[in-house]
PDB file of C-alpha atoms in Angstrom:
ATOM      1  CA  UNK A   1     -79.519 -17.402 -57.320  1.00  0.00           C
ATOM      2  CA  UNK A   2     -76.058 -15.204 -57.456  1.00  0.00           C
ATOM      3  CA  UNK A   3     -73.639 -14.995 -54.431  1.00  0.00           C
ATOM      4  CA  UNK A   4     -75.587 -11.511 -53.765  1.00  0.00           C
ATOM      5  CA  UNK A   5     -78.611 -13.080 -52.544  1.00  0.00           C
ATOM      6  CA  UNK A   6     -77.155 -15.273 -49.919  1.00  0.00           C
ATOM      7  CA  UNK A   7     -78.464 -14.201 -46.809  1.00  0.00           C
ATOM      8  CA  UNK A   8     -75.901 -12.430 -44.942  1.00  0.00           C
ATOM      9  CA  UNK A   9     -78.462 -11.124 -41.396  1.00  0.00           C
ATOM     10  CA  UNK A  10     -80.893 -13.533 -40.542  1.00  0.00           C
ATOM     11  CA  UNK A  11     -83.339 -12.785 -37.598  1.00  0.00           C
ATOM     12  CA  UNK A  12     -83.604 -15.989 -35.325  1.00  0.00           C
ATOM     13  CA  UNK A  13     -87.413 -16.573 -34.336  1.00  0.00           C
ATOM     14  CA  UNK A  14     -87.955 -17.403 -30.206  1.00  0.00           C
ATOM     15  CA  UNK A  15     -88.620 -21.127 -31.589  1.00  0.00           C
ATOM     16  CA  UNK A  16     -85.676 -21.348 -33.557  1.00  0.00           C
ATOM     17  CA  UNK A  17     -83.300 -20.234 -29.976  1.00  0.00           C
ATOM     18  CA  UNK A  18     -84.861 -23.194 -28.752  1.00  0.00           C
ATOM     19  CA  UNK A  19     -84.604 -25.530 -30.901  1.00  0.00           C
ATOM     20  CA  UNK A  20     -80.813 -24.830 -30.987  1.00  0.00           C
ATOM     21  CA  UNK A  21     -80.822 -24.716 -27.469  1.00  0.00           C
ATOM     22  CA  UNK A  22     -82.207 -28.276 -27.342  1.00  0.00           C
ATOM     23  CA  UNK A  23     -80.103 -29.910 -29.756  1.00  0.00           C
ATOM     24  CA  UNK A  24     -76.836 -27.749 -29.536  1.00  0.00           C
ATOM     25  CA  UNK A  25     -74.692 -30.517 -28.905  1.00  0.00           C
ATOM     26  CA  UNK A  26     -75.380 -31.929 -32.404  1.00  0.00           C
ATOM     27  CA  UNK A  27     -75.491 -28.710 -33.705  1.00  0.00           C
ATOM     28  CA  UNK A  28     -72.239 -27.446 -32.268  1.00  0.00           C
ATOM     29  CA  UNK A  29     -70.319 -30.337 -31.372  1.00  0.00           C
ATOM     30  CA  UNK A  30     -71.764 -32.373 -34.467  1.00  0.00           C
ATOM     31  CA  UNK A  31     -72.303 -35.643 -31.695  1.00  0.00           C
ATOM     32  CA  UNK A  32     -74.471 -38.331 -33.100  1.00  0.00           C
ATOM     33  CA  UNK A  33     -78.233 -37.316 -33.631  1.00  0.00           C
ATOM     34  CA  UNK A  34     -80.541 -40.379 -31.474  1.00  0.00           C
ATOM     35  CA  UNK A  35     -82.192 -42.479 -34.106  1.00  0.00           C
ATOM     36  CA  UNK A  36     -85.755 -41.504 -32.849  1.00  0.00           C
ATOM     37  CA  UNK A  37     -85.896 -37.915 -34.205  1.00  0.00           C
ATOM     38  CA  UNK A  38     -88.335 -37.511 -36.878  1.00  0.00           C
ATOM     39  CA  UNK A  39     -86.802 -36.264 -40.350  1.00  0.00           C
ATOM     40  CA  UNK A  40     -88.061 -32.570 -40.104  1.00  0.00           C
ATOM     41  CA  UNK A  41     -85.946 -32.518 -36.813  1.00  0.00           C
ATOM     42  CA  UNK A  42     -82.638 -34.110 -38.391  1.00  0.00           C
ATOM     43  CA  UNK A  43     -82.519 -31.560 -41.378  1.00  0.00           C
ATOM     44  CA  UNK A  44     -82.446 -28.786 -39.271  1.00  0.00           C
ATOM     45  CA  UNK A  45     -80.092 -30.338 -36.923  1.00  0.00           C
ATOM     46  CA  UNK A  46     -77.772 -30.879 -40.221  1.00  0.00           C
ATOM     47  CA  UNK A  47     -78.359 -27.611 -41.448  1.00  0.00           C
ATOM     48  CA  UNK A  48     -77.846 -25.569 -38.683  1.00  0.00           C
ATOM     49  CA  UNK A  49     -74.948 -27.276 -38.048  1.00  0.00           C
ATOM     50  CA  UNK A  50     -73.597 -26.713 -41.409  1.00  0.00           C
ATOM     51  CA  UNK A  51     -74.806 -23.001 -41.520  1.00  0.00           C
ATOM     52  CA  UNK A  52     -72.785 -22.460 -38.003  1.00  0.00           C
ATOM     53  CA  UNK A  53     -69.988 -24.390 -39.885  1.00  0.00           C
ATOM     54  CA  UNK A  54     -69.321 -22.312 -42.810  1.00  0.00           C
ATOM     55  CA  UNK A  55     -70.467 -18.913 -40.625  1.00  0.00           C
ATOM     56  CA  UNK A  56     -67.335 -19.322 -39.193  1.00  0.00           C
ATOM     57  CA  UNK A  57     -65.512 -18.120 -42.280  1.00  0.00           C
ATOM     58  CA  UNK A  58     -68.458 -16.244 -44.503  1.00  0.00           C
ATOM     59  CA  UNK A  59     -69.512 -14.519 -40.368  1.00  0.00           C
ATOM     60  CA  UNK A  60     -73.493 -14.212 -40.606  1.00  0.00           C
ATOM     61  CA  UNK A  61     -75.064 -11.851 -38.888  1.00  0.00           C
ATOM     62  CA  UNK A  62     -77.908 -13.516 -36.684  1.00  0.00           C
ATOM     63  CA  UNK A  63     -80.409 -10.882 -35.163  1.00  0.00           C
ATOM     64  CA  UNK A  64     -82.804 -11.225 -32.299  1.00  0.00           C
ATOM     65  CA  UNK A  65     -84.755  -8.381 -30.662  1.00  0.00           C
ATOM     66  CA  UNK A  66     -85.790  -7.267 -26.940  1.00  0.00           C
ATOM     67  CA  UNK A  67     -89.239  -8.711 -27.751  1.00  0.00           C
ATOM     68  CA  UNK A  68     -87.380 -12.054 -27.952  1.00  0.00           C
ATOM     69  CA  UNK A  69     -86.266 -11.648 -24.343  1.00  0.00           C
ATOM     70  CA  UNK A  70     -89.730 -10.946 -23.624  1.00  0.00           C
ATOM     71  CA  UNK A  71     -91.184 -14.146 -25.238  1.00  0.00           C
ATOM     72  CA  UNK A  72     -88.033 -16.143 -23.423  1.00  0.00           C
ATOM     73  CA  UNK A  73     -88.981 -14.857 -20.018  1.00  0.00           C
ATOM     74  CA  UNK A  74     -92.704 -16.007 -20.171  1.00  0.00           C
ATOM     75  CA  UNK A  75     -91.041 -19.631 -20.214  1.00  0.00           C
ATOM     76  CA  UNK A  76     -92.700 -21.777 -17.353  1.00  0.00           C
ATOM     77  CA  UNK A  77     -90.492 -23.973 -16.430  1.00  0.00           C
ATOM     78  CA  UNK A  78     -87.073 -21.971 -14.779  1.00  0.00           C
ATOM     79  CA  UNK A  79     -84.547 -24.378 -15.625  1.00  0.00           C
ATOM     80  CA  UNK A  80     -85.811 -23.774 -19.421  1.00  0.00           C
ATOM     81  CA  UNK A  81     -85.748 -19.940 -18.405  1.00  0.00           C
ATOM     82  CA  UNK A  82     -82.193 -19.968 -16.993  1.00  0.00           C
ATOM     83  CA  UNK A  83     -80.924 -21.791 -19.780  1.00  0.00           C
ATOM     84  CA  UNK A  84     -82.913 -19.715 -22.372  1.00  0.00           C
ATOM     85  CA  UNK A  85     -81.626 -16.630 -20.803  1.00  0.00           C
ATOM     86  CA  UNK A  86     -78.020 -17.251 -21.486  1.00  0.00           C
ATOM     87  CA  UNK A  87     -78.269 -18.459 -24.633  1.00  0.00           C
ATOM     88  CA  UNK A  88     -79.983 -15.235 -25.837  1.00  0.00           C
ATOM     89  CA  UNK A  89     -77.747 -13.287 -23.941  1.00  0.00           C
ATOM     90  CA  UNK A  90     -74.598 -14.814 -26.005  1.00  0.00           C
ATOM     91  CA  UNK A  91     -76.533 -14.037 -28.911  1.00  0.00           C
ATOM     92  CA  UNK A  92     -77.523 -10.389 -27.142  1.00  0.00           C
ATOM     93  CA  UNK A  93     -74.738  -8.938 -27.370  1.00  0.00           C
ATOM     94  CA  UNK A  94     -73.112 -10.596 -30.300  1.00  0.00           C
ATOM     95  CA  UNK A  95     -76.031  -8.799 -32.402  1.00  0.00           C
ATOM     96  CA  UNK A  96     -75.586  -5.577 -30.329  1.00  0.00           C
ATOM     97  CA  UNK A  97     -71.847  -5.345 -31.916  1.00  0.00           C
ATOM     98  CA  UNK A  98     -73.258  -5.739 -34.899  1.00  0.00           C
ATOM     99  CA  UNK A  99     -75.906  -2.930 -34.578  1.00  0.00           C
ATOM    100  CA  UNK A 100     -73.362  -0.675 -32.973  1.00  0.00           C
ATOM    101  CA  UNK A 101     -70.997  -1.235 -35.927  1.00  0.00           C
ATOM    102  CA  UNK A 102     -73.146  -0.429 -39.021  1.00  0.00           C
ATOM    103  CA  UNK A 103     -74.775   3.394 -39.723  1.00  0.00           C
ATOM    104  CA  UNK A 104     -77.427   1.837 -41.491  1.00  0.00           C
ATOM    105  CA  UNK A 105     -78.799   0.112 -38.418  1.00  0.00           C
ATOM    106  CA  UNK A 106     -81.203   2.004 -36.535  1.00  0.00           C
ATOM    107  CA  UNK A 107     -80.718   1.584 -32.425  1.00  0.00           C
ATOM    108  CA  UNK A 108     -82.707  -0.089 -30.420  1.00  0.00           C
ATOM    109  CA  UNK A 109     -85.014   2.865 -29.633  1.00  0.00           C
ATOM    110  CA  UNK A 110     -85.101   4.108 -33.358  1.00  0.00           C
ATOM    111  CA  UNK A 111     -85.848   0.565 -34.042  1.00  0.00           C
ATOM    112  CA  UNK A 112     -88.690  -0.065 -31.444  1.00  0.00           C
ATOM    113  CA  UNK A 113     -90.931   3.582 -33.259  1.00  0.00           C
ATOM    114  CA  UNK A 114     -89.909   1.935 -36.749  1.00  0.00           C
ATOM    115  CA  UNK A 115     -91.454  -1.642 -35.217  1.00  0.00           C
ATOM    116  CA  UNK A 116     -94.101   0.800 -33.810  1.00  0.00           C
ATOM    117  CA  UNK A 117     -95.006   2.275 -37.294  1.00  0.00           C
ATOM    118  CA  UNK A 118     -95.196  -1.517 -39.132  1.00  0.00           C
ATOM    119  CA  UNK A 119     -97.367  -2.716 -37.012  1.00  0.00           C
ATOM    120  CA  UNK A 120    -100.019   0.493 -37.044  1.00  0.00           C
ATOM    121  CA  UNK A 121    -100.374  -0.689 -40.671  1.00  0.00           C
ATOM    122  CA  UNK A 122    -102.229  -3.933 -41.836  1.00  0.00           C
ATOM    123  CA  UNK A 123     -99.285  -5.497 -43.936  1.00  0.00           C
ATOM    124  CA  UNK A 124     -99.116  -8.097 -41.161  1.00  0.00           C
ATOM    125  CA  UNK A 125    -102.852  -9.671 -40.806  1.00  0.00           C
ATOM    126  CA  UNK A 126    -101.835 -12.452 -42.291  1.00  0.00           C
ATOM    127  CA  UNK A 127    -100.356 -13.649 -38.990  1.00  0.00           C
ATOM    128  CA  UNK A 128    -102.588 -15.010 -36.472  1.00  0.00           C
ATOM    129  CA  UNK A 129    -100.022 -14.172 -33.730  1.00  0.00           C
ATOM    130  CA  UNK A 130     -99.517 -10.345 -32.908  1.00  0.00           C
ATOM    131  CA  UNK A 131     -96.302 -11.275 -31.148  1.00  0.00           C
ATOM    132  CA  UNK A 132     -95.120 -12.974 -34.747  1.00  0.00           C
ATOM    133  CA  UNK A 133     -95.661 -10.173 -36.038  1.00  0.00           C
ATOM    134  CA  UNK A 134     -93.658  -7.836 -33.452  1.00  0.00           C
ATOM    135  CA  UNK A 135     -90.929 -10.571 -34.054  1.00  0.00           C
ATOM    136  CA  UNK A 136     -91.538  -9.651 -37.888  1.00  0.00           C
ATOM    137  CA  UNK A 137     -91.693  -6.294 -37.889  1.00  0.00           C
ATOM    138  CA  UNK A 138     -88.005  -6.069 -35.845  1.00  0.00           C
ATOM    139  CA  UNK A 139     -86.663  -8.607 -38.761  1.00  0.00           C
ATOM    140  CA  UNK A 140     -87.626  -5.990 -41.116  1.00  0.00           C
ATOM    141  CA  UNK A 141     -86.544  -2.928 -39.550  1.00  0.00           C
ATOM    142  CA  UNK A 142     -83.133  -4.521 -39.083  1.00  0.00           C
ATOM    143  CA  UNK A 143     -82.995  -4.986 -42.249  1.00  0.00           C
ATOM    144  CA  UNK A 144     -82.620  -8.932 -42.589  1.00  0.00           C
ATOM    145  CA  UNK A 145     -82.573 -10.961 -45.298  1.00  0.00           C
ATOM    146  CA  UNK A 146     -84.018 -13.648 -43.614  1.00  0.00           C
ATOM    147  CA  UNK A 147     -85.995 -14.616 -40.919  1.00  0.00           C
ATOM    148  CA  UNK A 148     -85.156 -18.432 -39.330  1.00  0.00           C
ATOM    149  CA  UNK A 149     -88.165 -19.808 -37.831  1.00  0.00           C
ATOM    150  CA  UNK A 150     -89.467 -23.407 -36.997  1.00  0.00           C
ATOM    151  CA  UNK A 151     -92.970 -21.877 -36.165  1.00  0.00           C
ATOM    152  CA  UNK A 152     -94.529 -24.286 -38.718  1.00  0.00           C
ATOM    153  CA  UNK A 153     -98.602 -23.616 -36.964  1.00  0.00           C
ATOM    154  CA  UNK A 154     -98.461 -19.275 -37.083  1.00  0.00           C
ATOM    155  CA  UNK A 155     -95.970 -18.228 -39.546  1.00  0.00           C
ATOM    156  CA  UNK A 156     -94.406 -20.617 -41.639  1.00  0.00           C
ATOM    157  CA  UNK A 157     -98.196 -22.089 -42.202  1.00  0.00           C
ATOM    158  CA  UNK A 158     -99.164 -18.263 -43.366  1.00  0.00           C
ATOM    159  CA  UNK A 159     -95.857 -16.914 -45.170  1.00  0.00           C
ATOM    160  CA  UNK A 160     -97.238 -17.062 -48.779  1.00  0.00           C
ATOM    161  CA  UNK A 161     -99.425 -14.563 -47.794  1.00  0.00           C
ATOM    162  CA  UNK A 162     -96.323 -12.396 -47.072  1.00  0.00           C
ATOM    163  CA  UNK A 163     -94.172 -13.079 -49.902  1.00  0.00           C
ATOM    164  CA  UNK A 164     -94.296  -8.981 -50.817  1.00  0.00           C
ATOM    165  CA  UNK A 165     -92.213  -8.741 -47.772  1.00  0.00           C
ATOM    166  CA  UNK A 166     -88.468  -7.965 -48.509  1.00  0.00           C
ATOM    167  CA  UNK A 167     -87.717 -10.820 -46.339  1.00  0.00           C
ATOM    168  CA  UNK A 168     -87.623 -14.376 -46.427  1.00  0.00           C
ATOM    169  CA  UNK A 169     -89.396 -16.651 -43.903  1.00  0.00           C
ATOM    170  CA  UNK A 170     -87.407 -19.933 -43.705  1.00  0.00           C
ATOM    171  CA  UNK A 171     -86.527 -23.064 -41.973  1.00  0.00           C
ATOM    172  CA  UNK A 172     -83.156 -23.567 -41.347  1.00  0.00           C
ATOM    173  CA  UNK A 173     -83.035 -26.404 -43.572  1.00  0.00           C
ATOM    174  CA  UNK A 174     -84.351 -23.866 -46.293  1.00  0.00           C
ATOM    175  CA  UNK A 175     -82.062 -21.395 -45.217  1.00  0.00           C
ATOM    176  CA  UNK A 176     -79.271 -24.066 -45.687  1.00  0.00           C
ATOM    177  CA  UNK A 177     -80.393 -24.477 -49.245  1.00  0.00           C
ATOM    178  CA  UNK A 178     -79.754 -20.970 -49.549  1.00  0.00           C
ATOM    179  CA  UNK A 179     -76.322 -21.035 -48.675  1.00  0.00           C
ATOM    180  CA  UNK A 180     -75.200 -24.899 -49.749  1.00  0.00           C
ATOM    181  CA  UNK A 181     -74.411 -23.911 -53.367  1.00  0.00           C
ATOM    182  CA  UNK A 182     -72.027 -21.774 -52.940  1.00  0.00           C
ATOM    183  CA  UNK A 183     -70.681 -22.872 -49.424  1.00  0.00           C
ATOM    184  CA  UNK A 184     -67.140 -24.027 -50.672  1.00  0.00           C
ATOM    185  CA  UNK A 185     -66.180 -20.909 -51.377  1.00  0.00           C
ATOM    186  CA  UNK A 186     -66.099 -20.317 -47.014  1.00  0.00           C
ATOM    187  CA  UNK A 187     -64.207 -23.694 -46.809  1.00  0.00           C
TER     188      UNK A 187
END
């Protein structure tokens, strides 16, 4: 891999808000990770961590979508809502800067007929979940590199079946990998 294929926009699944909701004080703060988390948990606890690190300098862009807010809002319990809400808000309308500030972005109403037109097509059947693939289809027509997900039962178990996509589906420990080679050059 070059410097060119770092991912620079990365769409953040519903499931990977949360997870950074739950554990943003060891993401963020870096505070001591309680021994009982299984390993899975503690590499993306690390690598988030490290990816939010060095985005400080090499400034990802991290993408969500209105159909995130819609997945957010069917959360049960309101505290979890509440807390949910404000989190993707932060993250609202940092990625509404972004999409304001580049041409080749299309806004949110071009982009809803462009998620409109992916999903007509079959090039998503691989995925169980039609709201995965809604989530998907906005990745793509924002025009990420990657998308983040922890989703390991609907899309993570299916992605090989959509490795044509001009996207990659990754855990953010595998999107660390991405980036750890050549994160010095941020520090």
């Amino acid at each position: 891999m070059n410097l060119e294929e770092i991912p620079g926009r990365v769409f953040l699944d519903t499931s990977a808000l949360n997870f950074i909701l739950d554990f943003g004080e060891y993401i963020f703060d870096g505070s001591p990770k309680p021994d009982e988390l299984n390993q899975r948990i503690r590499n993306d606890i690390d690598a988030l961590y490290n990816i939010f690190l060095t985005g400080q300098r090499a400034s990802w862009q991290l993408a969500i979508s209105p159909f995130t807010y819609t997945e957010i809002t069917n959360t049960k319990d309101i505290k979890r809502r509440e807390s949910l809400n404000s989190w993707f808000m932060d993250v609202w309308y940092y990625w509404l800067d972004i999409v304001s500030g580049y041409n080749e972005l299309p806004s949110l109403e071009e982009a809803e007929c462009e998620r409109d037109k992916l999903l007509s097509t079959d090039i998503l059947d691989a995925l169980p979940n039609y709201e995965d693939r809604i989530l998907i289809c906005d990745a793509l027509v924002y025009k990420c590199d990657c998308f983040c997900t922890r989703d390991w039962h609907t899309i993570l178990k299916h992605r090989t079946y959509l490795s044509f996509l001009p996207l990659k589906i990754v855990t953010p420990n595998e999107w660390w990998k991405l980036i750890e080679p050549y994160s010095r050059i941020w520090a």
